[in-house]
Short mmCIF file of C-alpha atoms in Angstrom, two decimals:
data_model
loop_
_atom_site.label_atom_id
_atom_site.label_comp_id
_atom_site.label_asym_id
_atom_site.label_seq_id
_atom_site.Cartn_x
_atom_site.Cartn_y
_atom_site.Cartn_z
CA UNK P 26 132.71 41.16 78.62
CA UNK P 27 130.31 39.66 80.85
CA UNK P 28 131.05 37.89 84.89
CA UNK P 29 128.61 35.96 86.51
CA UNK P 30 128.77 36.59 90.51
CA UNK P 31 127.07 33.41 93.22
CA UNK P 32 124.57 35.25 94.86
CA UNK P 33 124.18 32.56 98.12
CA UNK P 34 128.45 31.93 98.11
CA UNK P 35 128.80 34.96 98.65
CA UNK P 36 131.75 34.37 94.96
CA UNK P 37 132.04 36.14 91.48
CA UNK P 38 133.30 34.60 88.56
CA UNK P 39 134.02 36.64 85.48
CA UNK P 40 134.25 36.56 81.25
CA UNK P 41 136.42 39.06 79.99
CA UNK P 42 136.64 39.56 76.07
CA UNK P 43 139.17 42.23 75.28
CA UNK P 44 138.36 43.37 72.12
CA UNK P 45 140.25 46.73 71.86
CA UNK P 46 137.82 48.76 73.62
CA UNK P 47 139.94 49.94 75.96
CA UNK P 48 136.51 51.74 77.68
CA UNK P 49 134.97 48.58 77.82
CA UNK P 50 138.60 46.80 78.70
CA UNK P 51 139.21 49.52 82.17
CA UNK P 52 135.01 48.79 82.97
CA UNK P 53 135.05 45.36 83.35
CA UNK P 54 137.85 45.86 85.15
CA UNK P 55 137.40 47.82 87.88
CA UNK P 56 134.00 46.27 88.04
CA UNK P 57 135.97 42.54 88.91
CA UNK P 58 138.59 44.69 91.49
CA UNK P 59 135.30 46.12 93.29
CA UNK P 60 133.85 42.58 93.45
CA UNK P 61 136.93 41.08 94.66
CA UNK P 62 137.57 44.26 97.36
CA UNK P 63 134.09 43.33 98.39
CA UNK P 64 134.94 39.99 99.85
CA UNK P 65 133.72 37.64 96.50
CA UNK P 66 136.22 34.90 95.65
CA UNK P 67 136.53 36.36 91.65
CA UNK P 68 137.35 34.01 88.54
CA UNK P 69 137.85 35.88 85.84
CA UNK P 70 137.81 34.22 82.88
CA UNK P 71 139.28 35.33 78.65
CA UNK P 72 140.25 33.28 75.56
CA UNK P 73 144.15 34.17 76.22
CA UNK P 74 146.67 33.98 78.71
CA UNK P 75 148.42 36.86 76.89
CA UNK P 76 144.84 39.41 78.11
CA UNK P 77 144.54 37.58 81.11
CA UNK P 78 147.80 39.44 82.66
CA UNK P 79 146.99 42.35 81.23
CA UNK P 80 143.66 42.11 82.96
CA UNK P 81 145.61 41.30 85.89
CA UNK P 82 148.12 44.00 85.70
CA UNK P 83 145.20 46.79 85.45
CA UNK P 84 143.48 45.66 89.26
CA UNK P 85 147.21 45.85 90.10
CA UNK P 86 147.75 49.19 89.11
CA UNK P 87 144.60 50.60 90.19
CA UNK P 88 144.09 49.02 93.38
CA UNK P 89 147.46 50.30 94.35
CA UNK P 90 146.14 53.73 93.16
CA UNK P 91 142.64 53.28 95.74
CA UNK P 92 145.10 52.57 98.13
CA UNK P 93 147.30 55.32 98.14
CA UNK P 94 144.15 57.99 98.89
CA UNK P 95 142.89 55.08 101.42
CA UNK P 96 144.55 54.33 103.57
CA UNK P 97 147.50 56.79 103.31
CA UNK P 98 148.33 57.02 106.87
CA UNK P 99 148.61 53.82 106.96
CA UNK P 100 150.61 52.08 104.16
CA UNK P 101 150.80 48.00 106.05
CA UNK P 102 146.88 48.45 105.31
CA UNK P 103 147.01 49.10 102.10
CA UNK P 104 149.34 46.74 101.32
CA UNK P 105 147.23 44.45 103.15
CA UNK P 106 143.72 45.32 101.57
CA UNK P 107 145.39 44.24 98.21
CA UNK P 108 147.04 41.47 99.06
CA UNK P 109 143.49 39.98 100.12
CA UNK P 110 141.84 41.85 97.85
CA UNK P 111 144.64 40.04 94.91
CA UNK P 112 143.71 36.53 96.68
CA UNK P 113 140.31 37.03 95.98
CA UNK P 114 141.03 37.04 92.37
CA UNK P 115 142.15 34.16 90.10
CA UNK P 116 141.99 33.69 86.26
CA UNK P 117 140.59 30.78 83.55
CA UNK P 118 140.49 30.41 80.44
CA UNK P 119 137.27 27.11 80.44
CA UNK P 120 134.13 29.76 80.12
CA UNK P 121 132.02 26.94 79.70
CA UNK P 122 132.98 25.50 83.33
CA UNK P 123 132.86 28.74 85.19
CA UNK P 124 128.94 29.58 83.62
CA UNK P 125 128.07 25.63 84.38
CA UNK P 126 128.76 27.08 87.80
CA UNK P 127 126.99 30.29 87.99
CA UNK P 128 123.97 32.28 89.71
CA UNK P 129 124.16 35.94 88.08
CA UNK P 130 125.89 36.64 84.29
CA UNK P 131 126.49 40.02 84.13
CA UNK P 132 127.27 40.95 79.95
CA UNK P 133 129.35 43.99 79.44
CA UNK P 134 130.31 43.73 75.79
CA UNK P 135 131.07 46.19 72.86
CA UNK P 136 127.44 48.50 72.70
CA UNK P 137 125.53 46.28 69.95
CA UNK P 138 122.66 44.83 70.13
CA UNK P 139 122.94 42.20 67.65
CA UNK P 140 126.35 40.77 69.19
CA UNK P 141 124.27 41.32 72.65
CA UNK P 142 121.93 38.77 71.59
CA UNK P 143 124.58 36.67 69.91
CA UNK P 144 125.87 36.43 73.57
CA UNK P 145 123.58 35.84 75.41
CA UNK P 146 122.05 33.24 73.28
CA UNK P 147 124.97 31.26 73.17
CA UNK P 148 125.39 31.56 77.00
CA UNK P 149 122.10 30.46 77.64
CA UNK P 150 122.88 27.08 76.31
CA UNK P 151 125.43 26.78 79.25
CA UNK P 152 124.19 28.31 82.71
CA UNK P 153 122.12 26.20 84.37
CA UNK P 154 118.29 27.59 84.50
CA UNK P 155 118.17 28.88 88.00
CA UNK P 156 121.02 31.47 86.71
CA UNK P 157 120.01 35.54 86.84
CA UNK P 158 121.46 36.78 83.18
CA UNK P 159 122.13 40.87 83.65
CA UNK P 160 123.44 43.81 80.70
CA UNK P 161 125.48 46.30 81.99
CA UNK P 162 124.25 48.45 79.04
CA UNK P 163 123.58 52.15 79.07
CA UNK P 164 121.30 52.65 76.57
CA UNK P 165 120.23 48.88 74.73
CA UNK P 166 116.38 48.24 75.38
CA UNK P 167 117.57 45.05 78.21
CA UNK P 168 113.38 43.13 76.75
CA UNK P 169 115.35 43.30 73.93
CA UNK P 170 117.82 41.54 75.00
CA UNK P 171 116.35 39.18 77.28
CA UNK P 172 114.45 38.17 74.03
CA UNK P 173 117.56 36.19 72.28
CA UNK P 174 117.34 34.20 75.75
CA UNK P 175 114.16 31.11 77.38
CA UNK P 176 115.16 32.59 80.44
CA UNK P 177 112.85 36.32 80.58
CA UNK P 178 112.12 35.99 83.68
CA UNK P 179 115.37 35.98 85.51
CA UNK P 180 116.60 38.98 83.31
CA UNK P 181 117.38 42.61 84.68
CA UNK P 182 119.71 45.26 84.17
CA UNK P 183 122.83 45.92 86.19
CA UNK P 184 123.94 49.44 84.17
CA UNK P 185 127.77 50.44 87.04
CA UNK P 186 129.31 54.07 86.01
CA UNK P 187 133.18 54.84 85.30
CA UNK P 188 135.32 54.51 87.29
CA UNK P 189 133.36 51.85 89.36
CA UNK P 190 135.30 51.88 92.46
CA UNK P 191 134.73 55.59 92.75
CA UNK P 192 130.79 55.72 91.50
CA UNK P 193 128.51 54.27 93.69
CA UNK P 194 125.63 54.39 92.18
CA UNK P 195 124.05 51.33 89.94
CA UNK P 196 121.21 51.58 88.34
CA UNK P 197 118.71 48.13 88.67
CA UNK P 198 116.68 47.54 85.07
CA UNK P 199 113.23 45.86 85.54
CA UNK P 200 111.71 44.40 82.38
CA UNK P 201 107.44 43.43 82.10
CA UNK P 202 108.77 40.16 81.99
CA UNK P 203 111.26 40.48 84.95
CA UNK P 204 110.14 38.29 88.47
CA UNK P 205 110.42 40.15 91.77
CA UNK P 206 113.34 37.87 92.85
CA UNK P 207 115.05 38.28 90.24
CA UNK P 208 114.89 42.14 90.68
CA UNK P 209 115.41 41.76 94.58
CA UNK P 210 118.70 39.79 94.07
CA UNK P 211 119.93 42.39 91.72
CA UNK P 212 119.40 45.32 94.30
CA UNK P 213 120.66 42.77 97.03
CA UNK P 214 123.69 42.15 94.47
CA UNK P 215 124.81 45.58 94.19
CA UNK P 216 123.78 46.43 97.64
CA UNK P 217 126.91 44.31 98.39
CA UNK P 218 129.51 45.25 95.93
CA UNK P 219 129.31 48.58 97.99
CA UNK P 220 126.83 50.22 95.70
CA UNK P 221 123.51 52.28 96.24
CA UNK P 222 120.96 50.88 93.48
CA UNK P 223 118.36 52.53 92.03
CA UNK P 224 114.94 51.23 89.93
CA UNK P 225 114.15 52.10 86.72
CA UNK P 226 112.21 51.01 83.99
CA UNK P 227 113.21 49.63 80.47
CA UNK P 228 112.90 53.03 78.68
CA UNK P 229 115.49 54.44 76.27
CA UNK P 230 118.77 55.87 79.08
CA UNK P 231 116.89 54.01 82.13
CA UNK P 232 117.23 57.48 84.52
CA UNK P 233 120.98 59.35 84.16
CA UNK P 234 121.46 58.83 80.33
CA UNK P 235 118.61 59.62 79.42
CA UNK P 236 118.42 63.20 81.00
CA UNK P 237 122.60 63.08 79.82
CA UNK P 238 122.59 62.32 76.16
CA UNK P 239 120.45 64.88 75.37
CA UNK P 240 121.91 67.47 77.50
CA UNK P 241 124.45 66.90 74.74
CA UNK P 242 123.67 66.70 71.61
CA UNK P 243 121.11 70.15 72.67
CA UNK P 244 124.87 71.16 73.63
CA UNK P 245 125.67 70.24 69.97
CA UNK P 246 122.64 71.69 68.19
CA UNK P 247 123.21 75.10 70.12
CA UNK P 248 127.06 75.19 68.50
CA UNK P 249 125.64 74.16 65.59
CA UNK P 250 123.17 77.06 65.31
CA UNK P 251 126.00 79.30 65.77
CA UNK P 252 124.79 80.21 69.28
CA UNK P 253 127.52 79.71 71.58
CA UNK P 254 130.89 78.22 70.33
CA UNK P 255 132.44 74.89 72.27
CA UNK P 256 134.40 76.15 74.37
CA UNK P 257 132.82 78.75 75.87
CA UNK P 258 129.51 75.83 76.24
CA UNK P 259 132.04 73.60 77.81
CA UNK P 260 132.55 76.48 80.76
CA UNK P 261 128.74 78.02 81.02
CA UNK P 262 128.55 74.11 82.29
CA UNK P 263 131.67 73.96 84.55
CA UNK P 264 131.51 77.53 85.93
CA UNK P 265 127.67 77.42 86.29
CA UNK P 266 126.68 74.06 86.88
CA UNK P 267 129.32 72.95 88.91
CA UNK P 268 129.78 69.81 86.22
CA UNK P 269 133.30 68.78 86.05
CA UNK P 270 133.24 68.84 82.48
CA UNK P 271 131.63 70.25 79.30
CA UNK P 272 129.63 68.72 76.93
CA UNK P 273 131.82 68.55 74.69
CA UNK P 274 134.37 67.05 76.68
CA UNK P 275 132.19 64.41 77.64
CA UNK P 276 131.21 63.63 74.72
CA UNK P 277 134.91 62.61 73.88
CA UNK P 278 135.88 61.04 76.74
CA UNK P 279 133.00 58.58 75.82
CA UNK P 280 133.51 58.47 72.58
CA UNK P 281 131.90 59.93 69.28
CA UNK P 282 130.73 56.86 68.05
CA UNK P 283 129.71 55.88 71.34
CA UNK P 284 127.09 58.87 71.70
CA UNK P 285 125.91 58.66 68.27
CA UNK P 286 124.84 54.50 68.23
CA UNK P 287 123.17 55.57 71.46
CA UNK P 288 121.06 58.73 69.87
CA UNK P 289 120.64 56.85 66.26
CA UNK P 290 119.01 54.11 68.86
CA UNK P 291 116.50 55.95 70.47
CA UNK P 292 116.19 57.87 66.90
CA UNK P 293 114.97 54.77 65.73
CA UNK P 294 112.72 53.81 68.37
CA UNK P 295 110.98 57.54 68.89
CA UNK P 296 111.62 58.94 65.98
CA UNK P 297 109.34 62.05 66.62
CA UNK P 298 110.96 62.67 69.57
CA UNK P 299 112.81 66.21 69.46
CA UNK P 300 115.29 65.19 72.15
CA UNK P 301 116.49 61.92 70.21
CA UNK P 302 117.27 64.05 66.82
CA UNK P 303 120.55 63.17 65.07
CA UNK P 304 123.13 66.20 64.31
CA UNK P 305 124.61 66.43 61.25
CA UNK P 306 127.74 67.49 62.88
CA UNK P 307 128.39 64.63 65.15
CA UNK P 308 127.49 62.35 61.74
CA UNK P 309 130.30 64.04 60.19
CA UNK P 310 133.36 63.35 63.12
CA UNK P 311 132.40 59.94 63.31
CA UNK P 312 132.52 59.19 59.05
CA UNK P 313 135.68 61.17 59.62
CA UNK P 314 136.84 58.83 62.43
CA UNK P 315 137.66 61.51 64.80
CA UNK P 316 136.52 59.73 67.81
CA UNK P 317 137.27 62.14 70.51
CA UNK P 318 140.16 61.51 73.23
CA UNK P 319 140.38 57.54 71.58
CA UNK P 320 141.45 58.56 67.99
CA UNK P 321 143.03 62.38 69.23
CA UNK P 322 141.41 64.28 67.68
CA UNK P 323 137.13 64.80 68.77
CA UNK P 324 135.14 67.95 69.02
CA UNK P 325 139.01 68.64 70.44
CA UNK P 326 141.84 67.62 69.22
CA UNK P 327 144.78 65.66 71.70
CA UNK P 328 147.93 65.45 71.48
#
């Protein structure tokens, strides 16, 4: 999934590739929703009208949930907000026409280096020279993605967090090749859509996931050693640390395949870092296709 935003003319154009990854799909229509709700004109682009209809319906349902809370005492204002937001959203299946008129492209497809590189390489041929490219990757090196294009100085990271309408943070990642002008444009865009940006270097996991993923992996190791049950670990972190979810609940929510892909990638970069050591149990569950909530079973079973 990728979107593009015209920073100077207050427009946002978008491209969404639906690849049966429900979490990625959910993330990006929420991102379009946030852009449209903040006054940007959004053009949602995909390969078929069927997928575009699903995306639009998802945005409408999400907006209804948001306005139910935001305008609890003012239903008329809520209805007006939904109508105004949806007026900022149109759809198209012509990706080339969209990318030809963009200032910023934000990619949010599957967390796979090769697939992302192929996408950026293709878009690089059609986007204007001044266009900034950004990735929403949560774990891959921005520098390696930038190397697939001819615009390394106009390439950075914009990592949003789920659920996008509620989470205020955006990690803005600057590589050694990212120009200061590009970085400032990414910061300005983050603020324009109502987010709070933080500056990150291009290191594994940036800030949040660099702390979060090793925490989850250490919980798995704690369980593997037999030091505590997964249920007790989850309860301990929720009641003792005040976390909304325990590490095993969070792993199942994120997807065990996604977590394995992230930790394997970091381990290949820093094989001697004990924080990035692979987990035999995690590997076993992924091999058995027990990937968490999306498959009905991971560390826990779901009906």
